CSV table of C-alpha atoms and ligand atoms in Angstrom, one decimal:
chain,number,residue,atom,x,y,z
A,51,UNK,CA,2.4,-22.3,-11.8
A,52,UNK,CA,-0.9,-20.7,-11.9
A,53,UNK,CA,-2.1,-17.7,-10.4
A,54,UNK,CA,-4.2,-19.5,-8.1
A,55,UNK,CA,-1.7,-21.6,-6.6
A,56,UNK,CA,0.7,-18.6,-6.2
A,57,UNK,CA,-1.7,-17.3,-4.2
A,58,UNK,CA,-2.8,-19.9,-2.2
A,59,UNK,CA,1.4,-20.3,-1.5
A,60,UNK,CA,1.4,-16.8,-0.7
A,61,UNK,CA,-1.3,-16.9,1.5
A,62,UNK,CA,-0.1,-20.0,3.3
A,63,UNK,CA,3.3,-18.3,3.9
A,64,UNK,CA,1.4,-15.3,5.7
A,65,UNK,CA,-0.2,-17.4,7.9
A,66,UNK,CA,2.9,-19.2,8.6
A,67,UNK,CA,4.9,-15.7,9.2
A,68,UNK,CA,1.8,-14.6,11.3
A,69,UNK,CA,2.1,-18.3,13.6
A,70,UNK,CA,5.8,-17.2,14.3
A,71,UNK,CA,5.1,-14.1,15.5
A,72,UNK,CA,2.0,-14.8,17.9
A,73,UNK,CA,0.0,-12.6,15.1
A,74,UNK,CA,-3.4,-13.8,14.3
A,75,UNK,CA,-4.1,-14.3,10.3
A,76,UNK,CA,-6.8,-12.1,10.2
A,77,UNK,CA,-4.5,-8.9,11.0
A,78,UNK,CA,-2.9,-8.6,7.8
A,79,UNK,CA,-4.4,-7.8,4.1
A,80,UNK,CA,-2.5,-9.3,1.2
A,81,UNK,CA,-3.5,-6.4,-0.9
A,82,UNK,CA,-2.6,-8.1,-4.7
A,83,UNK,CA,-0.6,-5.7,-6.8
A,84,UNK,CA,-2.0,-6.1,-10.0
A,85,UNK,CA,0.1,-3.8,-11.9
A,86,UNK,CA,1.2,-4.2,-15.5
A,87,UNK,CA,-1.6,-7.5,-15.5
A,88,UNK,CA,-4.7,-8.1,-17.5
A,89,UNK,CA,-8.2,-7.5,-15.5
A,90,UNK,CA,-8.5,-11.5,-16.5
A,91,UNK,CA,-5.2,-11.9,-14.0
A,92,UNK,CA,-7.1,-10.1,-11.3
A,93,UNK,CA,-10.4,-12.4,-12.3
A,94,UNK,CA,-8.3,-15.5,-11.3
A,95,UNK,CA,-6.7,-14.1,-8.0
A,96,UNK,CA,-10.3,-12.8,-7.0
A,97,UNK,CA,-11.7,-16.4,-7.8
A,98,UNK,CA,-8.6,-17.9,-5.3
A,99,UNK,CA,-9.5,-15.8,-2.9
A,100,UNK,CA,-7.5,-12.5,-3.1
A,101,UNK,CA,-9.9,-9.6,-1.9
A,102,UNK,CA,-7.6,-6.1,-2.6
A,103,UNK,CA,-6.2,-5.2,-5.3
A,104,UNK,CA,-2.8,-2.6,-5.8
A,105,UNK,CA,-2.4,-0.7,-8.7
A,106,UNK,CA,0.2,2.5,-9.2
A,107,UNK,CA,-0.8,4.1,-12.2
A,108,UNK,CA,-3.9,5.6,-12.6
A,109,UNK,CA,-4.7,5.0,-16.2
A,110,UNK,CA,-4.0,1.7,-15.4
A,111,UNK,CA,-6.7,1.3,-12.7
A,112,UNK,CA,-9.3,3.4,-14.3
A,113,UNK,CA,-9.0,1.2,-17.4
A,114,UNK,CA,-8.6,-2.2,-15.7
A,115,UNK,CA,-11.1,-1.8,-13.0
A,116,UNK,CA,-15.0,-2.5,-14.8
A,117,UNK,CA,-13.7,-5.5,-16.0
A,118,UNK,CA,-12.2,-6.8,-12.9
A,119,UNK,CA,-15.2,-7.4,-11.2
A,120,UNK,CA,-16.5,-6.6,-7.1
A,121,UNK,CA,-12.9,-6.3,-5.6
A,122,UNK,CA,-11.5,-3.4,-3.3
A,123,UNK,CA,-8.9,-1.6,-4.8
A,124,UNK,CA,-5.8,0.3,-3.0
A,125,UNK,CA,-3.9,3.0,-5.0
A,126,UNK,CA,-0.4,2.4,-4.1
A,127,UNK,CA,1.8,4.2,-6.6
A,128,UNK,CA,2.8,7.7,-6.3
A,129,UNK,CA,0.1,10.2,-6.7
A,130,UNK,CA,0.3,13.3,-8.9
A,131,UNK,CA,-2.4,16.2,-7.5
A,132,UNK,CA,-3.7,16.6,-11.6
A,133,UNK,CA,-4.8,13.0,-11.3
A,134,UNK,CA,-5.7,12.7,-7.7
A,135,UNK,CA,-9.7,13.0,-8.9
A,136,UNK,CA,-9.5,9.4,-10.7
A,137,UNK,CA,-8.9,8.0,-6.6
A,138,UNK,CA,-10.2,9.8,-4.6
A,139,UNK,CA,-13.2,8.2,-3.0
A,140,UNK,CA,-12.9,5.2,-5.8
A,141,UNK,CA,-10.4,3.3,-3.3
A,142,UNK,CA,-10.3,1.6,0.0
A,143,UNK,CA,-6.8,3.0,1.1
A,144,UNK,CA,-4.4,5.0,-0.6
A,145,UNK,CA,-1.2,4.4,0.8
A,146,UNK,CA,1.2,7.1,-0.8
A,147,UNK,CA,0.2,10.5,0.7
A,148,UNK,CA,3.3,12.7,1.3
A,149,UNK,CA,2.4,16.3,0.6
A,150,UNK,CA,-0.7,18.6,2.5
A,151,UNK,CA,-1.6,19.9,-1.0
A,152,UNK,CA,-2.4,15.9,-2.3
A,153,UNK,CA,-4.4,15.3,0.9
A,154,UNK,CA,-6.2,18.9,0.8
A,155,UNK,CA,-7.1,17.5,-3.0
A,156,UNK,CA,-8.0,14.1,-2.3
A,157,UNK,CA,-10.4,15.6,0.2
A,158,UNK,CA,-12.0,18.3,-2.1
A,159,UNK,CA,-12.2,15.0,-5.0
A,160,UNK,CA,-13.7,12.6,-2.8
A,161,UNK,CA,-16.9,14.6,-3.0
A,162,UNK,CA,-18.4,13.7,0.6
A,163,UNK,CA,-16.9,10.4,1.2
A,164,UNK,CA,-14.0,10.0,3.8
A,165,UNK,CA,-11.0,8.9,2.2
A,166,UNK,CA,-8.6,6.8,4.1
A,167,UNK,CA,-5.0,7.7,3.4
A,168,UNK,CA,-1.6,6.6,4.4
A,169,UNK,CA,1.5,8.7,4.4
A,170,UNK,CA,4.1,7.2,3.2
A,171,UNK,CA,7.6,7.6,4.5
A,172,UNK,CA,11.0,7.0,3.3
A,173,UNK,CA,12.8,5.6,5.8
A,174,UNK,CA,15.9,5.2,4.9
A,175,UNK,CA,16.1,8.8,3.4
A,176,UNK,CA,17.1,8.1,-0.5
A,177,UNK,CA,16.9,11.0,-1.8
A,178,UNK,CA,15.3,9.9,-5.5
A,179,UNK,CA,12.1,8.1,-3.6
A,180,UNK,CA,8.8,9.8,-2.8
A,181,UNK,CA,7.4,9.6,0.5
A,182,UNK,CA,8.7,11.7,3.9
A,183,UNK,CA,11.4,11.5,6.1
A,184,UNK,CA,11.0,10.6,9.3
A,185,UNK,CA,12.0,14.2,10.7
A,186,UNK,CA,9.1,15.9,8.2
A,187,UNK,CA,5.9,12.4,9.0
A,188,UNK,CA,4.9,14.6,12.5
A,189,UNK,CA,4.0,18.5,11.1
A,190,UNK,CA,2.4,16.5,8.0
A,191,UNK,CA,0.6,13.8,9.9
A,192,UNK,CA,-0.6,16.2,12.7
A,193,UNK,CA,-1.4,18.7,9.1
A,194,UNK,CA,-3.3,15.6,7.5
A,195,UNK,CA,-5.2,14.4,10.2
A,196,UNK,CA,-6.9,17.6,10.5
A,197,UNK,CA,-8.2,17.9,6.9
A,198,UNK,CA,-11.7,17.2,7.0
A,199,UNK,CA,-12.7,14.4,4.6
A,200,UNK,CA,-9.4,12.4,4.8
A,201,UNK,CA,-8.9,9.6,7.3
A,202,UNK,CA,-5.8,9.2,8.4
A,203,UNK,CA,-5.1,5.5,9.2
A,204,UNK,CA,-1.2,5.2,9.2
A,205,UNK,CA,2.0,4.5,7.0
A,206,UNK,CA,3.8,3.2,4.8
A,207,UNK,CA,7.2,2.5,3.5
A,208,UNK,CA,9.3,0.4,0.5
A,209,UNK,CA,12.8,0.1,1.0
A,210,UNK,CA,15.5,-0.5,-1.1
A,211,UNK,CA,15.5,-2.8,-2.9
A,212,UNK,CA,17.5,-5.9,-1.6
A,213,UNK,CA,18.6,-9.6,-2.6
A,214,UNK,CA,18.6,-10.6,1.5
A,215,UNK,CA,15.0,-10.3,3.3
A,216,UNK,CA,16.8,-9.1,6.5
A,217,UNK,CA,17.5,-6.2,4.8
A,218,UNK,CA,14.5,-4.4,5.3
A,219,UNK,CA,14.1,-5.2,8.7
A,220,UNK,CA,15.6,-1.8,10.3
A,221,UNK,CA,13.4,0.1,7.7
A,222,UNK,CA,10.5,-2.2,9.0
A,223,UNK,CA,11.1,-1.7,12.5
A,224,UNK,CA,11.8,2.4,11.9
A,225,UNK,CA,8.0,2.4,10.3
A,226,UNK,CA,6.1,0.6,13.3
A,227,UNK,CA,8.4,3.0,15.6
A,228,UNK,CA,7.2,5.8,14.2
A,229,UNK,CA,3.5,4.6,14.1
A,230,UNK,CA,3.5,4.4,17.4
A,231,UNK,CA,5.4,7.8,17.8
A,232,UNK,CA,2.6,9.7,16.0
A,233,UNK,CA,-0.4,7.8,17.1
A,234,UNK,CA,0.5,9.1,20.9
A,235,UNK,CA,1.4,12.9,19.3
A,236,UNK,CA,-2.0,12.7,17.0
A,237,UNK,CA,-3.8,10.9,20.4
A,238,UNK,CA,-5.7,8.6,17.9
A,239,UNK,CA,-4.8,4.9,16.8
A,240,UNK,CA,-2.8,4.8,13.7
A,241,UNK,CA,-3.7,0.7,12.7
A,242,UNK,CA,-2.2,0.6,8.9
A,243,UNK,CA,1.1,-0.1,8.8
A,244,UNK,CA,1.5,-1.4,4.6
A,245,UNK,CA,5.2,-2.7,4.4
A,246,UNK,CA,6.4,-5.9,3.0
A,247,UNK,CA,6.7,-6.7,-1.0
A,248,UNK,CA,7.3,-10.1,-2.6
A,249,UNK,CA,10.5,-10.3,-1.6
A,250,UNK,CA,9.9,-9.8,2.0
A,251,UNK,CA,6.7,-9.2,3.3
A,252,UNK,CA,7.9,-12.2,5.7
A,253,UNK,CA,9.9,-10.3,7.5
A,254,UNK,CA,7.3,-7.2,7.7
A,255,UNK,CA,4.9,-9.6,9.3
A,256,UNK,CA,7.4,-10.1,12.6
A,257,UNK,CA,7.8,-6.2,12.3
A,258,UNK,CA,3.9,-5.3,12.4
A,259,UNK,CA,2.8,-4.8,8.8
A,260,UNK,CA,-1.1,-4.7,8.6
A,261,UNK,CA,-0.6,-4.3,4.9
A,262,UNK,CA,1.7,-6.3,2.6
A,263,UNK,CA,1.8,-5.5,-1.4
A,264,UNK,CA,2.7,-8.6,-3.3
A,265,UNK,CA,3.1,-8.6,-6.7
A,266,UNK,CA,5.5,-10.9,-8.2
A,267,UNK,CA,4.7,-13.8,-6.2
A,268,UNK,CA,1.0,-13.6,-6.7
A,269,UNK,CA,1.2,-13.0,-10.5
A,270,UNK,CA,4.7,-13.7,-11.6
A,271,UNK,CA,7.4,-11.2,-13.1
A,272,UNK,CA,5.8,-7.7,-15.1
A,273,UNK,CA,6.7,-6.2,-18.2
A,274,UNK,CA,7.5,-2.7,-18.2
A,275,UNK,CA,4.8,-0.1,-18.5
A,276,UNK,CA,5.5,3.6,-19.9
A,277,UNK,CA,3.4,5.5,-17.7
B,419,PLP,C1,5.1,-3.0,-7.5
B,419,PLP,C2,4.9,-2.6,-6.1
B,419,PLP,C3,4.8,-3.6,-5.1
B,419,PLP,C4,4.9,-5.1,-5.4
B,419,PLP,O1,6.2,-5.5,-5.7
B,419,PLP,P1,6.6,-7.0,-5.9
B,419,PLP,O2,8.0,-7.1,-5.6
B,419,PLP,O3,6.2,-7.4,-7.2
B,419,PLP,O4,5.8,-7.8,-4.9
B,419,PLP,C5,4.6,-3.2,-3.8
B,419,PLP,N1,4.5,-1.9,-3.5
B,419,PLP,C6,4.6,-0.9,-4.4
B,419,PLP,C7,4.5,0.5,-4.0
B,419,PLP,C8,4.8,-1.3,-5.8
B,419,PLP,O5,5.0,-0.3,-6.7
């Protein structure tokens, strides 16, 4: 199958998961995760129609990125402060923000420009994952929101991985509870919920994701990358 009609599936099951839950199309960005595949890969989902882009390394993106063309990209990975000047202000969303010093960074790298930023939150509390727990997401949102030069514009969250789609859904439906939670504390709209991966971003779609991050389906399976 090519790329272009993965995508055009993956767009068409959206729309269908959006139909079934009374959710117009136009709410939710397929942002393309693009790691681990040639800038010709992101080429041919651009040309189908894919708008953003996901990478999470940073090397990666900075390497890929002149030759993939006018796309908007979305830094998705985990995000080391030492690196955090390669991102800020050179993407549309990144969606991984869990400390104050990574925001307070992003700020004083994006050199004037507001930086839209996510926290991401670990849900289900593993331990070995990055992101917050839902007990920490108020003193750092309330923390974040006030640094000048970052945008705060909501959450995100992976769970465990899981065979069954279902799965996620309490991890899902924890994120968009906790949305709403802060977006009263903070008194301003948190839209961005990004939640939903290849193997159910269905499922995220009935639970409120904004944001979906599909990889595999858009591109097919990766190879490993040492970064
Ligand atoms: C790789 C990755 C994805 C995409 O995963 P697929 O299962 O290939 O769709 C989404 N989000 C994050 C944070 C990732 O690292």
């Amino acid at each position: 199958m090519t790329i272009a009609a993965r995508w055009a599936e993956v767009k068409a099951r959206v729309e269908a998961a959006c139909e079934r839950a009374g959710r117009a199309a136009s709410e939710v960005t397929i942002v393309a995760v693009s790691k681990t595949h040639p800038a010709s890969a992101v080429r041919e989902a651009a040309a189908a129609g894919a708008t953003d882009f996901g990478e999470n390394y940073v090397q990666e993106l900075v390497e890929k990125r002149p030759a993939c063309g006018d796309v908007r990209w979305h830094y998705i990975g985990r995000l080391q402060r030492n690196k955090a000047r390669f991102v800020a202000g050179q993407v549309a969303l990144i969606h991984a923000v869990d400390t104050l010093e990574l925001a307070q960074e992003l700020a004083k790298r994006a050199a004037g420009t507001l930086q839209p930023v996510l926290i991401s939150v670990n849900v289900a509390g593993e331990a070995t994952k990055g992101g917050v727990t839902p007990d920490t997401a108020p003193a750092l949102a309330r923390a974040i929101a006030a640094v000048p030069g970052i945008r705060l514009d909501g959450l995100m969250t992976m769970p465990p991985p899981a065979d069954d789609p279902d799965a996620s859904r309490p991890a899902f439906l924890a994120l968009a509870a906790l949305r709403a939670r802060l977006s009263d504390d903070l008194g301003q709209p948190l839209p961005v919920l990004s939640m939903g991966m290849s193997g159910d971003f269905e499922v995220a779609i009935t639970c409120g994701a904004t944001h979906v991050r599909v990889g595999t389906a858009i591109f097919g399976t990766r190879g490993t990358v040492s970064t």
